[in-house]
PDB file of C-alpha atoms and ligand atoms in Angstrom:
ATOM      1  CA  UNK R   1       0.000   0.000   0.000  1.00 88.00           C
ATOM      2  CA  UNK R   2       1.217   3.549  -0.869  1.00 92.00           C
ATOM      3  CA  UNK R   3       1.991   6.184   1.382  1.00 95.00           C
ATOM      4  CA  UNK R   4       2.581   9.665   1.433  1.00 97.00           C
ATOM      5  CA  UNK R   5       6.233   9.254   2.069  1.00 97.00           C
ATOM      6  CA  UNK R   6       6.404   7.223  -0.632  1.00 97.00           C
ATOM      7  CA  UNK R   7       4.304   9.106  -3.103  1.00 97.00           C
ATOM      8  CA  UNK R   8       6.404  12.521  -2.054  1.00 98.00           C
ATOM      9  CA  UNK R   9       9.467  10.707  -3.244  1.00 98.00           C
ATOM     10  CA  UNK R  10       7.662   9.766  -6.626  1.00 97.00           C
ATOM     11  CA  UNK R  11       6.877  13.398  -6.970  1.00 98.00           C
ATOM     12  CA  UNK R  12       9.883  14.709  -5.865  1.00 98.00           C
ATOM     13  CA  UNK R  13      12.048  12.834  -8.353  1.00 98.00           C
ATOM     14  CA  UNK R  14      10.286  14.921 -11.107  1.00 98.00           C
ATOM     15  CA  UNK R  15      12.169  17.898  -9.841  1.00 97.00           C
ATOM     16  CA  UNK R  16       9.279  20.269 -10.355  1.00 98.00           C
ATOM     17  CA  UNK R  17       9.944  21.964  -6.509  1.00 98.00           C
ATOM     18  CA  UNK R  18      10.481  25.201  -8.098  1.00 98.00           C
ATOM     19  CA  UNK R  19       7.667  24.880 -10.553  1.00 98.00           C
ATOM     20  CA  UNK R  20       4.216  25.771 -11.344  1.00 98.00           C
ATOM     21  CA  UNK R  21       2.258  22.362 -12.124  1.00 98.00           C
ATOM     22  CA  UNK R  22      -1.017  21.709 -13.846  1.00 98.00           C
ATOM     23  CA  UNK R  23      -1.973  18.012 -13.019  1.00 98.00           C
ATOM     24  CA  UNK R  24      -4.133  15.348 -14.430  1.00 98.00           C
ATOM     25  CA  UNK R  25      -5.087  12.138 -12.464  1.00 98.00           C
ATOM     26  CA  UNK R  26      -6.450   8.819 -12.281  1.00 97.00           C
ATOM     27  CA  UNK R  27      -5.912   7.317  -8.997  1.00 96.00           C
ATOM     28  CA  UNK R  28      -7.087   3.811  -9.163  1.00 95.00           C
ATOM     29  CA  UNK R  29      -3.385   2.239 -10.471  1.00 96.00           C
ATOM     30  CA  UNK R  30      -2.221   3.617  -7.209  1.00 96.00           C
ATOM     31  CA  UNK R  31      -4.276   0.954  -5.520  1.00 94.00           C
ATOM     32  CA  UNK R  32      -5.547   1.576  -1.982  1.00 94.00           C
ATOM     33  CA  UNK R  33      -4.303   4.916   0.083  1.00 93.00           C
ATOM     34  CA  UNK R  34      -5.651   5.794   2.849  1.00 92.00           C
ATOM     35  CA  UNK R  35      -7.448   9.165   2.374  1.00 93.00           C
ATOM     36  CA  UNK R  36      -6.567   8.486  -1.365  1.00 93.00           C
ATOM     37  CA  UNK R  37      -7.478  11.611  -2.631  1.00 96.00           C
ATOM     38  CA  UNK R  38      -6.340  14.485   0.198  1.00 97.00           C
ATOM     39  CA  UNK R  39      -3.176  12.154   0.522  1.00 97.00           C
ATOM     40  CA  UNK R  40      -1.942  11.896  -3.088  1.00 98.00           C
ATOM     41  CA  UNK R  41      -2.419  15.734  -3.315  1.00 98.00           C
ATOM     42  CA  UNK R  42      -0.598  16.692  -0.238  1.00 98.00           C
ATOM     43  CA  UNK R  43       2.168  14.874  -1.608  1.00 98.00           C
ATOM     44  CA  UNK R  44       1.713  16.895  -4.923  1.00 98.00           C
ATOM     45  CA  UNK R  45       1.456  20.061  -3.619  1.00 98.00           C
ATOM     46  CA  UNK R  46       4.333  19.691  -1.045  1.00 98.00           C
ATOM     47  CA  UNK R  47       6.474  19.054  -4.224  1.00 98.00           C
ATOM     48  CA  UNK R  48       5.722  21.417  -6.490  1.00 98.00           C
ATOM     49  CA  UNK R  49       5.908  25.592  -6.152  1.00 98.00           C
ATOM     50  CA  UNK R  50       1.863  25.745  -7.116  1.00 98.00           C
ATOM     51  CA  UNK R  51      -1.080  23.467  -8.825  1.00 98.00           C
ATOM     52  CA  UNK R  52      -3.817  23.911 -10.917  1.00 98.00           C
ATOM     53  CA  UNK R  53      -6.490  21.284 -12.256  1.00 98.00           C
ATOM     54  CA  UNK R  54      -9.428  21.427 -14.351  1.00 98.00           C
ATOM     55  CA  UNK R  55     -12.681  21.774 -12.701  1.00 98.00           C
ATOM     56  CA  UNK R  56     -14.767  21.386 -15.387  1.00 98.00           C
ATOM     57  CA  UNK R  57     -18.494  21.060 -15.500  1.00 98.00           C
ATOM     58  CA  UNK R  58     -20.205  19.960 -18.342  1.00 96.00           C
ATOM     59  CA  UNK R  59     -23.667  19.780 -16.828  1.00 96.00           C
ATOM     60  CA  UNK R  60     -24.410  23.288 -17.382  1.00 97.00           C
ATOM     61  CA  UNK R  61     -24.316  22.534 -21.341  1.00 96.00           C
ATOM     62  CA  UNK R  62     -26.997  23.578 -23.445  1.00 95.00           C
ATOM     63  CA  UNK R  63     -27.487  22.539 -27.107  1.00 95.00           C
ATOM     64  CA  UNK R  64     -29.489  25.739 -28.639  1.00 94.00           C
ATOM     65  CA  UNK R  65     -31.735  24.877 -31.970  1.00 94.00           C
ATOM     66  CA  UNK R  66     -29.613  26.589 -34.156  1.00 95.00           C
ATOM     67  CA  UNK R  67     -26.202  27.975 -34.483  1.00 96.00           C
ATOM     68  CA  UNK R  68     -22.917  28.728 -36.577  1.00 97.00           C
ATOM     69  CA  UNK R  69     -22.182  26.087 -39.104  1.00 97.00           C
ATOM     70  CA  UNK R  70     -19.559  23.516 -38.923  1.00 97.00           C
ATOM     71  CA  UNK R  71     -19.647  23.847 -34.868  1.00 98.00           C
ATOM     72  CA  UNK R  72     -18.607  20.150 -34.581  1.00 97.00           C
ATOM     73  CA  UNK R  73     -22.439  19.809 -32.535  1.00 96.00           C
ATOM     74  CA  UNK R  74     -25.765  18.109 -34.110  1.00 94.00           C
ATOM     75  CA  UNK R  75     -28.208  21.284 -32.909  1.00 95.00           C
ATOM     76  CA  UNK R  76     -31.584  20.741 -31.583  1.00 89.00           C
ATOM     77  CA  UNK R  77     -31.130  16.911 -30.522  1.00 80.00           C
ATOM     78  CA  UNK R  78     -30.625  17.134 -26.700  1.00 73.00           C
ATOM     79  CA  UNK R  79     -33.487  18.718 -25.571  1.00 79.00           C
ATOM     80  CA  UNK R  80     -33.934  16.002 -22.641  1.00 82.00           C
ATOM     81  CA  UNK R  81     -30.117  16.909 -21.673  1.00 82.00           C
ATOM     82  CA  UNK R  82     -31.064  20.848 -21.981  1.00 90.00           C
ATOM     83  CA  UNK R  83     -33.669  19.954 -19.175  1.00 89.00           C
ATOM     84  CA  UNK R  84     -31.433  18.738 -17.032  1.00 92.00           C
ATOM     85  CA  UNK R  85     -28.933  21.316 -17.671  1.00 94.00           C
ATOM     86  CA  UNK R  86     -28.044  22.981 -14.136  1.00 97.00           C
ATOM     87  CA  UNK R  87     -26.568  26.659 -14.118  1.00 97.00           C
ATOM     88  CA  UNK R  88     -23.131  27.196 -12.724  1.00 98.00           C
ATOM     89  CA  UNK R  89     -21.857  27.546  -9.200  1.00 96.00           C
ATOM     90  CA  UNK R  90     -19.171  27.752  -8.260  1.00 95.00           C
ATOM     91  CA  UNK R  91     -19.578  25.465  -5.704  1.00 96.00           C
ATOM     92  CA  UNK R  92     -20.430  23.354  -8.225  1.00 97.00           C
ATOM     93  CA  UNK R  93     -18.706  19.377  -8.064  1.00 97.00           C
ATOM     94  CA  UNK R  94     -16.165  19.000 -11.307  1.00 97.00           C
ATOM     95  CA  UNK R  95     -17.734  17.142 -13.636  1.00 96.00           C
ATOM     96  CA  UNK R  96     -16.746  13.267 -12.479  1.00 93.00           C
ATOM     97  CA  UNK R  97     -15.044  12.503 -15.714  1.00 91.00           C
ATOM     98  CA  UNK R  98     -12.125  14.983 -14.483  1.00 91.00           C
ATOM     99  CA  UNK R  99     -11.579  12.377 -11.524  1.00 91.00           C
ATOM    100  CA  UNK R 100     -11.611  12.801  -8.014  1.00 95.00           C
ATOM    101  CA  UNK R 101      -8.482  14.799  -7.523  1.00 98.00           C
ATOM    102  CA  UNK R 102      -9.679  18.169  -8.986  1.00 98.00           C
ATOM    103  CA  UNK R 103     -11.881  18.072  -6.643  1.00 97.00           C
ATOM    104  CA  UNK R 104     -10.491  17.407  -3.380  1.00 98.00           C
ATOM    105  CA  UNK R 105      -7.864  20.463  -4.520  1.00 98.00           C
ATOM    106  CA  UNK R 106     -11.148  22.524  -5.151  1.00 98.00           C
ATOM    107  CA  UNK R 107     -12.247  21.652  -1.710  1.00 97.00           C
ATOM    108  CA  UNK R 108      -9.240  22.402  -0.196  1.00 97.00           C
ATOM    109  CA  UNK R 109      -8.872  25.563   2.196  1.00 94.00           C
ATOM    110  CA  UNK R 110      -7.050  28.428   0.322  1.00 94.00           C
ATOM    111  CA  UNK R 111      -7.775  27.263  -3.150  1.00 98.00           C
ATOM    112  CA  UNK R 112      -9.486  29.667  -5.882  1.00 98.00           C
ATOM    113  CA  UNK R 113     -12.046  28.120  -8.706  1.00 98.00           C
ATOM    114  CA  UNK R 114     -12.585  30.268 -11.898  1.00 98.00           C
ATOM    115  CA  UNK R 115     -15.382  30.576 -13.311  1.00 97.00           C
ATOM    116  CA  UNK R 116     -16.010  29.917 -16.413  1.00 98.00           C
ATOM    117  CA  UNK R 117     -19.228  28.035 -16.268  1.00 98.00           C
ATOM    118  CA  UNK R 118     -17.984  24.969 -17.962  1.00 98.00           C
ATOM    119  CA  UNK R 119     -13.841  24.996 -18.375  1.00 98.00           C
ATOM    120  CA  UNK R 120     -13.089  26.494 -15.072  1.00 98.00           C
ATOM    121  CA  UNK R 121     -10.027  25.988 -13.277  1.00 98.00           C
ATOM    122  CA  UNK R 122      -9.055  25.290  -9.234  1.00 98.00           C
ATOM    123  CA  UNK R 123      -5.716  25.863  -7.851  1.00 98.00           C
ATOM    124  CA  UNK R 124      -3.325  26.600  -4.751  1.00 98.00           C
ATOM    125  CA  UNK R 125      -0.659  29.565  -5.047  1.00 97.00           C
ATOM    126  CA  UNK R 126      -2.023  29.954  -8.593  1.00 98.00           C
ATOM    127  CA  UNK R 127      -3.836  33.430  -8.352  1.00 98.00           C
ATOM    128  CA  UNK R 128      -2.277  35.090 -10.863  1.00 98.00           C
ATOM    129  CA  UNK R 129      -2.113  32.433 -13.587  1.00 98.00           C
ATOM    130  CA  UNK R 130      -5.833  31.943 -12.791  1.00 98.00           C
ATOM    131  CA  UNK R 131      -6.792  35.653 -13.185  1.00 98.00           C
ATOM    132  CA  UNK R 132      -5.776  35.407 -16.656  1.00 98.00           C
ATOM    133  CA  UNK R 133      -9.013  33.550 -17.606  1.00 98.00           C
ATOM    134  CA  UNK R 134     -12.207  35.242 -19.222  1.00 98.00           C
ATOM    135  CA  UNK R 135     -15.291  33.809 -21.115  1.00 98.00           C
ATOM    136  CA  UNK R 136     -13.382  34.726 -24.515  1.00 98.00           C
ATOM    137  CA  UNK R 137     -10.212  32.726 -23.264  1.00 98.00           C
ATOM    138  CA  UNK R 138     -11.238  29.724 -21.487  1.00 98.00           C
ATOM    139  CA  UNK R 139      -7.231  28.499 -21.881  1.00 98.00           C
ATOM    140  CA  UNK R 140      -5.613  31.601 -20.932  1.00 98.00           C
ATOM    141  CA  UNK R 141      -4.106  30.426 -17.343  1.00 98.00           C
ATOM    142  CA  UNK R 142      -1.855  27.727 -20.000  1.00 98.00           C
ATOM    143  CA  UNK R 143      -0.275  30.338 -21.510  1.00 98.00           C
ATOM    144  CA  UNK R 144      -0.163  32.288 -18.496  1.00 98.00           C
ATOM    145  CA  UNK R 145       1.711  28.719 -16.646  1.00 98.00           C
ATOM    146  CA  UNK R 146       4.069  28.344 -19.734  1.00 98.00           C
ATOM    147  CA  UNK R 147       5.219  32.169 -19.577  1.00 98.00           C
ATOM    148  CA  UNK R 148       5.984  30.786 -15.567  1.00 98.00           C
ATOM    149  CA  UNK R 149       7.899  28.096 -16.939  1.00 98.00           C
ATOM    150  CA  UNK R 150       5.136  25.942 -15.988  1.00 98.00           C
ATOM    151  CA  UNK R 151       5.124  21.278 -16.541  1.00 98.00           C
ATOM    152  CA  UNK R 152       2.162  19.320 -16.786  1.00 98.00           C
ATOM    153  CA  UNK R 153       2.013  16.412 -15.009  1.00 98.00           C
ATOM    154  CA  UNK R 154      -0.063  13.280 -15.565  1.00 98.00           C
ATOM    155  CA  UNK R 155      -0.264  10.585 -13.087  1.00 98.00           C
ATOM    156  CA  UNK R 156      -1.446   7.307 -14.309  1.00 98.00           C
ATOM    157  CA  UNK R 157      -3.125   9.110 -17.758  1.00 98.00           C
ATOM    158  CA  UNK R 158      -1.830   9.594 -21.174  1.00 98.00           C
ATOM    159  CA  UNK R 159      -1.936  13.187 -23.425  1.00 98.00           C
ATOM    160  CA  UNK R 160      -5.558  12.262 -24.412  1.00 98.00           C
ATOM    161  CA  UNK R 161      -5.953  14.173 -21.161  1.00 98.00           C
ATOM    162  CA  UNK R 162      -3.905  16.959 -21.430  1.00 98.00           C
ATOM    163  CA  UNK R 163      -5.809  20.256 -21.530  1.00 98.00           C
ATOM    164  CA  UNK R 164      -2.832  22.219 -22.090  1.00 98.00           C
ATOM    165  CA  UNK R 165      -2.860  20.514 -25.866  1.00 98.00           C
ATOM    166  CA  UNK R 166      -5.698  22.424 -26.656  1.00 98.00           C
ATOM    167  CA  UNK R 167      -4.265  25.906 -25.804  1.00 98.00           C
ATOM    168  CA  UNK R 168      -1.351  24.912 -28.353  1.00 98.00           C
ATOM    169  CA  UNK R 169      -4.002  23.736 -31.269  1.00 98.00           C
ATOM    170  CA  UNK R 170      -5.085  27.204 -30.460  1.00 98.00           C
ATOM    171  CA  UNK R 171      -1.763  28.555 -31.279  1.00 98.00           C
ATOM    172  CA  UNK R 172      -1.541  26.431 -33.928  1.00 97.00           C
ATOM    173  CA  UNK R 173      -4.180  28.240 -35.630  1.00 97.00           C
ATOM    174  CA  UNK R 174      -6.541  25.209 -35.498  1.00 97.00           C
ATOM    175  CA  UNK R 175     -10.557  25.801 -35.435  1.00 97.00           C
ATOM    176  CA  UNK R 176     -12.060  25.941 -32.259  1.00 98.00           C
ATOM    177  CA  UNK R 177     -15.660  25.680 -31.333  1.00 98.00           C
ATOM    178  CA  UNK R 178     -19.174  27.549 -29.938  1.00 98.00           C
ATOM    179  CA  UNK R 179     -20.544  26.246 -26.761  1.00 98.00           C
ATOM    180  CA  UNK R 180     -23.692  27.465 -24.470  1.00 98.00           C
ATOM    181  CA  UNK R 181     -23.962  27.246 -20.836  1.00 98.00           C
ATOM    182  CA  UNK R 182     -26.413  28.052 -18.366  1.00 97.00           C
ATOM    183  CA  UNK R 183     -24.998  30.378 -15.753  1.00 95.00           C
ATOM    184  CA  UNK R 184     -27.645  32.393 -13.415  1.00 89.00           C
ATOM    185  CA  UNK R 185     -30.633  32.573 -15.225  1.00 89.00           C
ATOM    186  CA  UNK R 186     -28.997  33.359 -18.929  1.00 94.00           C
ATOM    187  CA  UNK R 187     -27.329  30.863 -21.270  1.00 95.00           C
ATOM    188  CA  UNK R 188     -24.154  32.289 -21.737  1.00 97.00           C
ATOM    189  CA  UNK R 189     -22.236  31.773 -24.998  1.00 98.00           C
ATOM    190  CA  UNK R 190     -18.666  30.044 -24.567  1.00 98.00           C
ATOM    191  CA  UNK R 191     -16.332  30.689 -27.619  1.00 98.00           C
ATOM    192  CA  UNK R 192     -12.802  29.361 -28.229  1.00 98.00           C
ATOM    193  CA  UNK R 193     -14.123  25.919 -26.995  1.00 98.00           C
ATOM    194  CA  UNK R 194     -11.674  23.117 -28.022  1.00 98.00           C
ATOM    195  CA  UNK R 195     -11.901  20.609 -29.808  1.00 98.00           C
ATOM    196  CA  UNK R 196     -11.611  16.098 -29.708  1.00 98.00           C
ATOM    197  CA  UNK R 197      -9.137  15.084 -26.939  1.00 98.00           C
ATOM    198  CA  UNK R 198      -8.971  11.895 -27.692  1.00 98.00           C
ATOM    199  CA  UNK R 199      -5.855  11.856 -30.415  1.00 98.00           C
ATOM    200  CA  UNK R 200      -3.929  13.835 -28.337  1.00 98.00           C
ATOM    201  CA  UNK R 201      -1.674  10.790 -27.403  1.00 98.00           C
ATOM    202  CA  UNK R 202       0.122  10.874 -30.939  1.00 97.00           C
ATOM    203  CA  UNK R 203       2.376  13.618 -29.121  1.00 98.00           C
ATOM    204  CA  UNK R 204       3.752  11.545 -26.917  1.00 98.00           C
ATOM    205  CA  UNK R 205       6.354   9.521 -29.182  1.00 97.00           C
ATOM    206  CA  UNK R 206       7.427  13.338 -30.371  1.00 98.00           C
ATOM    207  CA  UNK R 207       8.328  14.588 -26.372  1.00 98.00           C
ATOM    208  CA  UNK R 208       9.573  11.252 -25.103  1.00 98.00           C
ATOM    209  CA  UNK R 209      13.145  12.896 -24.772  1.00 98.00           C
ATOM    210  CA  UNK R 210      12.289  15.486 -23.065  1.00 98.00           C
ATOM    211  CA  UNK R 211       9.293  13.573 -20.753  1.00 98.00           C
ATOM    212  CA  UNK R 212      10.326  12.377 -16.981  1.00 97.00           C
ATOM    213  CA  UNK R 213       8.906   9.445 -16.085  1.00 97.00           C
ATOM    214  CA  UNK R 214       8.672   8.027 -13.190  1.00 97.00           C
ATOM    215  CA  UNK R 215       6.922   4.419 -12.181  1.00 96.00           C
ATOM    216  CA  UNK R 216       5.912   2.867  -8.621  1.00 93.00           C
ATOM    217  CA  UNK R 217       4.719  -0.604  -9.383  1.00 89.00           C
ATOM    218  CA  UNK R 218       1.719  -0.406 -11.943  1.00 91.00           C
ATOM    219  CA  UNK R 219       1.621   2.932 -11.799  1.00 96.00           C
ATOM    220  CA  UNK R 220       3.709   6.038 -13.474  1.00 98.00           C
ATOM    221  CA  UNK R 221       3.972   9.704 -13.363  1.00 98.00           C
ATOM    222  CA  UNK R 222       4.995  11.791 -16.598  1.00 98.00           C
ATOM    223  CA  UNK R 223       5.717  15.296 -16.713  1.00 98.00           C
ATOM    224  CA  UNK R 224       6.809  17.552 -19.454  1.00 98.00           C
ATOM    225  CA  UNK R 225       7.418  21.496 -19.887  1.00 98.00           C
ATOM    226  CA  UNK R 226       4.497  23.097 -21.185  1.00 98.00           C
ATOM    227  CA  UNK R 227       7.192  25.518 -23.868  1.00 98.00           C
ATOM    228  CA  UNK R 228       8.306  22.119 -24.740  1.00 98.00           C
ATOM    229  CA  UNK R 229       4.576  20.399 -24.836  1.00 98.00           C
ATOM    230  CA  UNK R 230       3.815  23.887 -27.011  1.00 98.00           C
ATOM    231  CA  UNK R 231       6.636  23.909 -29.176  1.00 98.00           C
ATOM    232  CA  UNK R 232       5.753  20.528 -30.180  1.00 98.00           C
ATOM    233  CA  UNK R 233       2.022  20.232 -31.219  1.00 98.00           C
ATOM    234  CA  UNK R 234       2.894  23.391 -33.170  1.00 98.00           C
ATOM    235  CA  UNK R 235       5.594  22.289 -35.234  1.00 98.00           C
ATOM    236  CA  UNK R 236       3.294  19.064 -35.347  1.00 98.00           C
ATOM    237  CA  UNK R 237       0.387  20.673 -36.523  1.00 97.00           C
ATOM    238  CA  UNK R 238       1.981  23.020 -38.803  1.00 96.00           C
ATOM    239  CA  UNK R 239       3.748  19.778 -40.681  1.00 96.00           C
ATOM    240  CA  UNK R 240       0.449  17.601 -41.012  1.00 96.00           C
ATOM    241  CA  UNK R 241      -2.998  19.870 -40.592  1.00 96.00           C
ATOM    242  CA  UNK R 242      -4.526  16.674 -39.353  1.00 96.00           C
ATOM    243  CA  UNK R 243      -1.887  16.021 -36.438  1.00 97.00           C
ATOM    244  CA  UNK R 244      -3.540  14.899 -33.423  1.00 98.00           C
ATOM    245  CA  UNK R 245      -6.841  14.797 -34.523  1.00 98.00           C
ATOM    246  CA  UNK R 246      -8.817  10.795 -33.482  1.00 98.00           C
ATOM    247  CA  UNK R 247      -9.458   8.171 -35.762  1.00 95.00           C
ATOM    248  CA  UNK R 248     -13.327   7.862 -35.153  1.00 97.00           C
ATOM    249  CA  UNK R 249     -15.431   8.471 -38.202  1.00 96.00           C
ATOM    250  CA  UNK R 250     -18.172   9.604 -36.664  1.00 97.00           C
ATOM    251  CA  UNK R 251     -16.450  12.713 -34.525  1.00 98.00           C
ATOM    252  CA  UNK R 252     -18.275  15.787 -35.005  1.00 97.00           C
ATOM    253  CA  UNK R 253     -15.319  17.807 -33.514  1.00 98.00           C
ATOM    254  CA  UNK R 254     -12.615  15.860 -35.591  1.00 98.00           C
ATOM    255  CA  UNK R 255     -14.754  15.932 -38.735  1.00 97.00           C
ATOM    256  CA  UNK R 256     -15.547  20.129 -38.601  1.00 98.00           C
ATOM    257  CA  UNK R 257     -11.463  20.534 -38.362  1.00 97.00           C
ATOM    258  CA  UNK R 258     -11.155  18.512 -41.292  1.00 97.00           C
ATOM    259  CA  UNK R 259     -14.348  20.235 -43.237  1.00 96.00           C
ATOM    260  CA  UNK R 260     -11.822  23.625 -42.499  1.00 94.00           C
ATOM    261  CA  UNK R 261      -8.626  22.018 -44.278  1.00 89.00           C
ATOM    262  CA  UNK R 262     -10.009  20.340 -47.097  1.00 76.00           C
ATOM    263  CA  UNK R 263     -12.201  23.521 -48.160  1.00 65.00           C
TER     264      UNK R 263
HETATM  265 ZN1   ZN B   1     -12.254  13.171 -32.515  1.00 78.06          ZN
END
């Protein structure tokens, strides 16, 4: 069974002390901890200089009848999800799909939550690079991170997680998207929403060199520099349009990228 001793070591070896973090996290390959969640992120923060994670919360999504073409969405079809659509809070819980760390750190005394009613961000120590968000630039506190000389770190999860990919497809000139939320009593239109995640793993052949990796047991924590993470997807992107983009035929995200390439 892991301990925090043990999990401060694993952390510590990525020699991120000095650094600003963003972190991604699936817990379960670290098999039992006890207080699993508040434990793993003590270790984490005691390790790094400051953390952010996504708290995002996709509940307060709204799919309007119409909208811009080519918006990667089908509109009109989830009326029974606009129902249950609930505005933002922000006390609301992270969306479970983000995992259960986000939200202890969003629980934890001291920490700030954005809020953007669906990509917002907690963190500790991370005022500043939080600030930086607005409703026009959901991604901003990446940039703001990499100008820090900021890592991401991913423990136990591959790039198909890693938000800070999307703020370089941004840079990379690539399409991004229209979303609506509810927030209050007004749906609130969210532009500069990314696109399909789930290719992003193709960058991790291209960073290897530069990733640390480190492994206790089944489990393994990567980290890479966010200039370096940046650097890449661009020079990616800019050599093959369709770089990082999933293989699924039927991705409406994917497929409007591709619509903007090939016309
Ligand atoms: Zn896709």
């Amino acid at each position: 069974m892991l301990d925090y001793d043990e999990l401060k070591t694993a952390f510590e070896a990525l020699g991120l002390a000095n650094t600003p973090v963003i972190a991604h996290a699936s817990l379960q390959p670290f098999g039992y901890i006890q207080n699993g969640a508040d434990t793993v992120l003590q270790a984490l923060l005691d390790s790094v200089k400051s953390l952010i994670m996504p708290t995002f919360t996709y509940k307060t999504m709204i799919t309007p009848e119409v909208g811009p073409p080519n918006n990667g969405v089908t509109y009109g079809m989830d009326k029974d999800l606009n129902k249950m659509a609930e505005p933002f809070a922000v006390d609301m819980r992270a969306d479970t799909m983000m995992g259960i760390l986000p939200e202890a750190l969003r629980n934890r005394p001291g920490a700030k939550r954005t809020s953007h009613p669906i990509l917002s961000f907690a963190g500790v120590n991370s005022d500043l690079i939080l600030d930086t968000q607005t409703l026009y630039e959901p991604f901003a506190p990446l940039g703001a991170l990499a100008d820090e000389g900021g890592w991401a770190v991913l423990i136990n999860v591959d790039h198909s997680v890693n938000t800070s990919i999307h703020y370089a497809e941004k840079l990379a000139g690539r399409k991004q998207f229209t979303r609506w939320a509810l927030a209050g009593n007004r749906v609130v239109e969210c532009p500069n929403f990314p696109g399909d995640s789930s290719g992003f793993n193709t960058i991790a052949s291209y960073i290897k060199p530069d990733t640390q990796r480190v492994t206790l047991g089944d489990a393994f924590i990567q980290a890479i520099s966010l200039r370096r993470l940046f650097d890449a997807v661009q020079e990616l992107i800019r050599n093959d349009p369709l770089a990082l983009l999933c293989q699924r035929t039927d991705c409406e995200r994917c497929n409007a990228v591709r619509n903007v390439i090939e016309t």
